[in-house]
């Protein structure tokens, strides 16, 4: 792209002669009398003086003589546009032509001509000289974008003040103002500029910098940002008051939610409102009042609503109880007994529900898939295979061409990893591509279940080809995953090794790239690195491969190497904002804080009012488990958004999650509650999804109450929360660790006492289900309860699935809960080496830092000696 330059950026040098005291009358006479040449000469002289003539020209522009006024206004326009007598005449003519243009096509042609001549300053200032408001506003928005591009180039060249001058010229548009404010802030000019700023620009400064105190000082009571400030402060009541005025589902929900926050949940008024809803539900049935059922479930009224789900959607109830590890209740919901073989009568009943037309959403298909996958999870593979066989029998015979084409597709370069997994078929198909791939019969008999949801792969196919109907997609799914036979990890390693040999023999980027993608699914870092470095060796200018290598090094905790590579990449591509973000974080992780600050300053300058960088940078900090920095950045991004805009609503959820991770409990609860008011749920799907939104709100509310010393209130909220969501995974992930960190040991043990019988019952029902034992061990380790039992459970899980990185991580968590930091770190390192994929590896790295840096969940009898800092594996 042509390099952008500025015409007349530094202004013009005008004649320095002082004007006489009677200059006004002399100038007016000169501009209006004499010959045309004399009048033009007078105009040229005033024009040459430029801004020295400003005051005089302002007066002459209002002259009674039309020609004098016209010439004066023309000179004023030229001076403002930095058009001097030395400016090329064709640019002057184009400017005048644009002002006289009568249609959009003509203006577009002139705009492009000015752009071609790089008349940027003139374009930036032109909107303020156009009388048509619509045309002026449209051009202002357009040149604001252009100004951003030119300013970015100047910043990269180290010409910050020139960039600021450019943005000042384009301040008329809203985005132009914000760009100028953002750069002025990054350059530390706020104090210098403050006295001359408008109220709007002062507010822009405050919002861009995330200065809450200044925003509160500047914002009037009616300003839209007051809603944002209230939620940041953890005060959701004014927002619920506003939302509760409507008579729709959201209004009803807001009125009931207010009861939780005001402490009126058991008041007569609130009880009557709830009773009225239940009466309507009982009288009209779910079909007539599905919104009432969903509303009550979304507010956590499990005891009142679950019977209605049992009557109307037993499969959804099965998923709900199964997700909470309440297996007796789950199987009761669909007419089965947990732990017992699936009777033929139930299978026959389900087949009848499939009917003549195959449809994945059909209750019969859903039942076979849901129960089949559950049995795979519990290691009841023969029973699971039987259910999948029944489903396959309801389809037409598979054709060899269809199977082969699907295998070939998965073996394609971009699809080696499938939908977050399933590379094995791609590898084996590619290695046997000269042998005609598979025959359908042998393929189905040798297929395996890849430990991922069939429904996930179904969605992958749906995204891949929107024209596929349900039958075609499900046939494709079961062609690959119809039998739950596990793929041995050793076999995968053998195939990958053979695949790498073939790639080395062929030595093409395509083969190395396929190896890289396939190895990434299993988290085989050495194989991935060898593949990427081979691609770089073939083309050392391959920026895509270099970027992949930098990402791999970052994910693998090798921050020093990643820094070197990122710096080299930025030398080649100095405008790559994404690389700068990763470099800033990676420098900090590598211990080079001062260098990191310099890159953060550059990011602040180049952001030019675009707050999305705050969210993306926060995401990178989140990858490293630094949730405090993540939250600070997310909050800044939230402050930039107009209240109740679509972006603001999305960020409500993001901010609530980051606040929860950072322990900002009041804010987390308020933002999540506000977010919930925008959700419109329809009946369908697992009831679990309805309850969990309330669960995250109540968890944060309970923690806020404990933090504020309101122990009775916190206990009451926690007790209710356990009743409707206590067996969900977020208790292990978030609730138990938060209680232990806050020293609420009695509460943690009380919750564990309530939920642990379900996990023990699950292990009793499915003694061969290794995942069942791992789940119990994981929850116990996070609760820091029954740790001797947990240690036995995780070993039992590893017997069933040796080498599982998830189970090894659980083993490390048990050791950490026991206060055995060194053991935990060794076990975590082993888990990292056994990672099944890059996404898993990232989570395991966060776990490693948790074991290395966090305090133990239980009080220690003796103070822990100051440990030598442990480097991350491969750091």
Short mmCIF file of N, CA and C in Angstrom, two decimals, residues 391-480:
data_model
loop_
_atom_site.label_atom_id
_atom_site.label_comp_id
_atom_site.label_asym_id
_atom_site.label_seq_id
_atom_site.Cartn_x
_atom_site.Cartn_y
_atom_site.Cartn_z
N UNK A 391 -29.68 -47.36 16.99
CA UNK A 391 -29.85 -46.11 16.24
C UNK A 391 -29.38 -46.28 14.80
N UNK A 392 -28.26 -46.94 14.62
CA UNK A 392 -27.76 -47.18 13.25
C UNK A 392 -28.75 -48.00 12.43
N UNK A 393 -29.43 -48.92 13.09
CA UNK A 393 -30.36 -49.78 12.36
C UNK A 393 -31.55 -49.00 11.84
N UNK A 394 -31.79 -47.82 12.40
CA UNK A 394 -32.91 -47.00 11.94
C UNK A 394 -32.55 -46.17 10.71
N UNK A 395 -31.27 -46.24 10.28
CA UNK A 395 -30.83 -45.48 9.11
C UNK A 395 -30.71 -46.41 7.91
N UNK A 396 -30.60 -45.79 6.74
CA UNK A 396 -30.34 -46.58 5.53
C UNK A 396 -28.91 -47.08 5.55
N UNK A 397 -28.62 -48.04 4.64
CA UNK A 397 -27.26 -48.55 4.54
C UNK A 397 -26.32 -47.45 4.07
N UNK A 398 -25.11 -47.50 4.59
CA UNK A 398 -24.11 -46.52 4.18
C UNK A 398 -23.50 -46.92 2.85
N UNK A 399 -23.27 -45.95 1.97
CA UNK A 399 -22.62 -46.21 0.70
C UNK A 399 -21.14 -45.94 0.78
N UNK A 400 -20.33 -46.75 0.07
CA UNK A 400 -18.88 -46.61 0.16
C UNK A 400 -18.40 -45.23 -0.28
N UNK A 401 -19.01 -44.66 -1.29
CA UNK A 401 -18.57 -43.35 -1.75
C UNK A 401 -18.81 -42.27 -0.70
N UNK A 402 -19.93 -42.38 -0.01
CA UNK A 402 -20.24 -41.38 1.00
C UNK A 402 -19.26 -41.46 2.17
N UNK A 403 -18.94 -42.67 2.59
CA UNK A 403 -17.99 -42.83 3.69
C UNK A 403 -16.61 -42.32 3.27
N UNK A 404 -16.17 -42.73 2.08
CA UNK A 404 -14.85 -42.31 1.62
C UNK A 404 -14.74 -40.80 1.48
N UNK A 405 -15.80 -40.19 0.96
CA UNK A 405 -15.74 -38.74 0.79
C UNK A 405 -15.66 -38.04 2.14
N UNK A 406 -16.33 -38.58 3.16
CA UNK A 406 -16.28 -37.96 4.48
C UNK A 406 -14.89 -38.13 5.09
N UNK A 407 -14.29 -39.29 4.90
CA UNK A 407 -12.93 -39.50 5.41
C UNK A 407 -11.96 -38.55 4.70
N UNK A 408 -12.10 -38.45 3.40
CA UNK A 408 -11.22 -37.57 2.65
C UNK A 408 -11.36 -36.13 3.12
N UNK A 409 -12.58 -35.74 3.42
CA UNK A 409 -12.79 -34.39 3.93
C UNK A 409 -12.05 -34.17 5.25
N UNK A 410 -12.21 -35.12 6.18
CA UNK A 410 -11.53 -34.98 7.46
C UNK A 410 -10.02 -35.03 7.32
N UNK A 411 -9.54 -35.69 6.26
CA UNK A 411 -8.09 -35.77 6.05
C UNK A 411 -7.56 -34.51 5.39
N UNK A 412 -8.48 -33.60 5.03
CA UNK A 412 -8.06 -32.36 4.38
C UNK A 412 -7.19 -31.51 5.27
N UNK A 413 -6.45 -30.63 4.65
CA UNK A 413 -5.45 -29.84 5.36
C UNK A 413 -6.05 -29.01 6.49
N UNK A 414 -7.19 -28.39 6.24
CA UNK A 414 -7.77 -27.54 7.26
C UNK A 414 -8.60 -28.31 8.27
N UNK A 415 -8.80 -29.61 8.05
CA UNK A 415 -9.72 -30.35 8.91
C UNK A 415 -9.04 -31.47 9.68
N UNK A 416 -7.73 -31.40 9.79
CA UNK A 416 -7.02 -32.47 10.47
C UNK A 416 -7.42 -32.56 11.92
N UNK A 417 -7.87 -31.44 12.48
CA UNK A 417 -8.27 -31.47 13.87
C UNK A 417 -9.76 -31.61 14.05
N UNK A 418 -10.50 -31.67 12.97
CA UNK A 418 -11.95 -31.82 13.08
C UNK A 418 -12.55 -30.73 13.95
N UNK A 419 -13.52 -31.08 14.74
CA UNK A 419 -14.17 -30.12 15.63
C UNK A 419 -13.54 -30.25 17.01
N UNK A 420 -12.41 -29.60 17.20
CA UNK A 420 -11.73 -29.67 18.48
C UNK A 420 -11.18 -31.04 18.80
N UNK A 421 -11.04 -31.89 17.82
CA UNK A 421 -10.54 -33.25 18.06
C UNK A 421 -10.68 -34.10 16.83
N UNK A 422 -10.70 -35.41 17.03
CA UNK A 422 -10.88 -36.38 15.95
C UNK A 422 -9.80 -36.31 14.87
N UNK A 423 -8.53 -36.20 15.20
CA UNK A 423 -7.53 -36.17 14.15
C UNK A 423 -7.14 -37.57 13.69
N UNK A 424 -7.50 -38.56 14.52
CA UNK A 424 -6.99 -39.89 14.23
C UNK A 424 -7.41 -40.40 12.86
N UNK A 425 -8.67 -40.15 12.51
CA UNK A 425 -9.13 -40.58 11.21
C UNK A 425 -8.35 -39.89 10.11
N UNK A 426 -8.13 -38.59 10.30
CA UNK A 426 -7.41 -37.83 9.29
C UNK A 426 -6.01 -38.39 9.10
N UNK A 427 -5.34 -38.71 10.20
CA UNK A 427 -3.97 -39.23 10.11
C UNK A 427 -3.96 -40.59 9.44
N UNK A 428 -4.83 -41.47 9.91
CA UNK A 428 -4.82 -42.82 9.37
C UNK A 428 -5.25 -42.82 7.90
N UNK A 429 -6.25 -41.99 7.58
CA UNK A 429 -6.69 -41.91 6.19
C UNK A 429 -5.58 -41.37 5.30
N UNK A 430 -4.85 -40.37 5.81
CA UNK A 430 -3.78 -39.80 5.00
C UNK A 430 -2.64 -40.79 4.82
N UNK A 431 -2.32 -41.54 5.87
CA UNK A 431 -1.21 -42.49 5.76
C UNK A 431 -1.56 -43.67 4.87
N UNK A 432 -2.85 -43.94 4.70
CA UNK A 432 -3.28 -45.06 3.88
C UNK A 432 -3.97 -44.59 2.59
N UNK A 433 -3.69 -43.36 2.22
CA UNK A 433 -4.45 -42.77 1.10
C UNK A 433 -4.21 -43.52 -0.22
N UNK A 434 -3.09 -44.23 -0.31
CA UNK A 434 -2.81 -44.96 -1.55
C UNK A 434 -3.41 -46.37 -1.54
N UNK A 435 -4.08 -46.71 -0.44
CA UNK A 435 -4.63 -48.06 -0.31
C UNK A 435 -6.16 -48.06 -0.39
N UNK A 436 -6.71 -46.99 -0.91
CA UNK A 436 -8.15 -46.96 -1.10
C UNK A 436 -8.96 -46.66 0.15
N UNK A 437 -8.30 -46.11 1.17
CA UNK A 437 -9.00 -45.78 2.40
C UNK A 437 -9.67 -47.02 3.00
N UNK A 438 -10.93 -46.88 3.48
CA UNK A 438 -11.59 -47.97 4.17
C UNK A 438 -12.81 -48.45 3.40
N UNK A 439 -13.11 -49.72 3.52
CA UNK A 439 -14.42 -50.22 3.11
C UNK A 439 -15.39 -49.95 4.26
N UNK A 440 -16.66 -49.70 3.97
CA UNK A 440 -17.59 -49.34 5.05
C UNK A 440 -17.66 -50.38 6.17
N UNK A 441 -17.73 -51.67 5.81
CA UNK A 441 -17.90 -52.67 6.86
C UNK A 441 -16.71 -52.70 7.81
N UNK A 442 -15.52 -52.76 7.24
CA UNK A 442 -14.33 -52.82 8.09
C UNK A 442 -14.15 -51.52 8.86
N UNK A 443 -14.52 -50.43 8.22
CA UNK A 443 -14.37 -49.13 8.89
C UNK A 443 -15.26 -49.06 10.13
N UNK A 444 -16.52 -49.45 9.98
CA UNK A 444 -17.44 -49.36 11.11
C UNK A 444 -17.05 -50.33 12.22
N UNK A 445 -16.55 -51.49 11.84
CA UNK A 445 -16.19 -52.46 12.87
C UNK A 445 -14.94 -52.04 13.62
N UNK A 446 -14.11 -51.22 12.97
CA UNK A 446 -12.86 -50.80 13.61
C UNK A 446 -12.94 -49.37 14.17
N UNK A 447 -14.10 -48.75 14.04
CA UNK A 447 -14.19 -47.36 14.49
C UNK A 447 -14.11 -47.28 16.01
N UNK A 448 -13.93 -46.10 16.47
CA UNK A 448 -13.77 -45.90 17.91
C UNK A 448 -14.47 -44.63 18.33
N UNK A 449 -14.74 -44.56 19.59
CA UNK A 449 -15.36 -43.37 20.14
C UNK A 449 -14.26 -42.47 20.69
N UNK A 450 -14.24 -41.21 20.27
CA UNK A 450 -13.10 -40.34 20.57
C UNK A 450 -13.27 -39.52 21.85
N UNK A 451 -14.17 -39.99 22.71
CA UNK A 451 -14.36 -39.33 24.01
C UNK A 451 -14.82 -37.88 23.88
N UNK A 452 -15.58 -37.60 22.86
CA UNK A 452 -16.21 -36.29 22.70
C UNK A 452 -17.68 -36.53 22.39
N UNK A 453 -18.48 -35.50 22.58
CA UNK A 453 -19.91 -35.65 22.38
C UNK A 453 -20.25 -35.81 20.91
N UNK A 454 -21.10 -36.80 20.61
CA UNK A 454 -21.59 -36.95 19.24
C UNK A 454 -22.28 -35.67 18.79
N UNK A 455 -22.97 -35.04 19.70
CA UNK A 455 -23.68 -33.80 19.35
C UNK A 455 -22.72 -32.70 18.94
N UNK A 456 -21.54 -32.67 19.54
CA UNK A 456 -20.55 -31.66 19.15
C UNK A 456 -20.13 -31.87 17.70
N UNK A 457 -19.88 -33.10 17.34
CA UNK A 457 -19.47 -33.35 15.96
C UNK A 457 -20.62 -33.09 15.00
N UNK A 458 -21.82 -33.37 15.45
CA UNK A 458 -23.00 -33.05 14.64
C UNK A 458 -23.02 -31.55 14.33
N UNK A 459 -22.77 -30.72 15.33
CA UNK A 459 -22.78 -29.27 15.11
C UNK A 459 -21.65 -28.86 14.17
N UNK A 460 -20.52 -29.55 14.27
CA UNK A 460 -19.41 -29.28 13.35
C UNK A 460 -19.85 -29.51 11.91
N UNK A 461 -20.50 -30.64 11.66
CA UNK A 461 -20.98 -30.93 10.31
C UNK A 461 -22.01 -29.90 9.86
N UNK A 462 -22.84 -29.46 10.80
CA UNK A 462 -23.86 -28.47 10.45
C UNK A 462 -23.20 -27.17 10.00
N UNK A 463 -22.12 -26.79 10.67
CA UNK A 463 -21.41 -25.56 10.28
C UNK A 463 -20.66 -25.76 8.97
N UNK A 464 -20.15 -26.97 8.75
CA UNK A 464 -19.37 -27.24 7.55
C UNK A 464 -20.24 -27.19 6.30
N UNK A 465 -21.44 -27.75 6.37
CA UNK A 465 -22.31 -27.78 5.20
C UNK A 465 -23.74 -27.55 5.67
N UNK A 466 -24.20 -26.30 5.53
CA UNK A 466 -25.53 -25.95 6.03
C UNK A 466 -26.65 -26.65 5.26
N UNK A 467 -26.33 -27.17 4.07
CA UNK A 467 -27.37 -27.80 3.25
C UNK A 467 -27.60 -29.27 3.63
N UNK A 468 -26.73 -29.83 4.47
CA UNK A 468 -26.97 -31.21 4.92
C UNK A 468 -28.25 -31.27 5.75
N UNK A 469 -29.05 -32.30 5.54
CA UNK A 469 -30.20 -32.45 6.41
C UNK A 469 -29.80 -33.29 7.64
N UNK A 470 -30.73 -33.40 8.58
CA UNK A 470 -30.42 -34.11 9.83
C UNK A 470 -29.93 -35.53 9.57
N UNK A 471 -30.62 -36.22 8.66
CA UNK A 471 -30.27 -37.61 8.41
C UNK A 471 -28.84 -37.72 7.91
N UNK A 472 -28.44 -36.85 6.96
CA UNK A 472 -27.08 -36.90 6.40
C UNK A 472 -26.03 -36.63 7.48
N UNK A 473 -26.32 -35.64 8.34
CA UNK A 473 -25.34 -35.30 9.38
C UNK A 473 -25.17 -36.44 10.37
N UNK A 474 -26.29 -36.99 10.82
CA UNK A 474 -26.20 -38.05 11.82
C UNK A 474 -25.58 -39.30 11.22
N UNK A 475 -25.87 -39.57 9.97
CA UNK A 475 -25.23 -40.71 9.31
C UNK A 475 -23.71 -40.52 9.29
N UNK A 476 -23.28 -39.27 9.02
CA UNK A 476 -21.84 -38.98 9.06
C UNK A 476 -21.27 -39.16 10.44
N UNK A 477 -22.02 -38.72 11.44
CA UNK A 477 -21.56 -38.86 12.82
C UNK A 477 -21.34 -40.32 13.17
N UNK A 478 -22.35 -41.14 12.90
CA UNK A 478 -22.26 -42.53 13.31
C UNK A 478 -21.36 -43.36 12.41
N UNK A 479 -21.09 -42.85 11.23
CA UNK A 479 -20.10 -43.52 10.39
C UNK A 479 -18.74 -43.48 11.07
N UNK A 480 -18.51 -42.40 11.83
CA UNK A 480 -17.22 -42.26 12.49
C UNK A 480 -17.25 -42.64 13.96
#
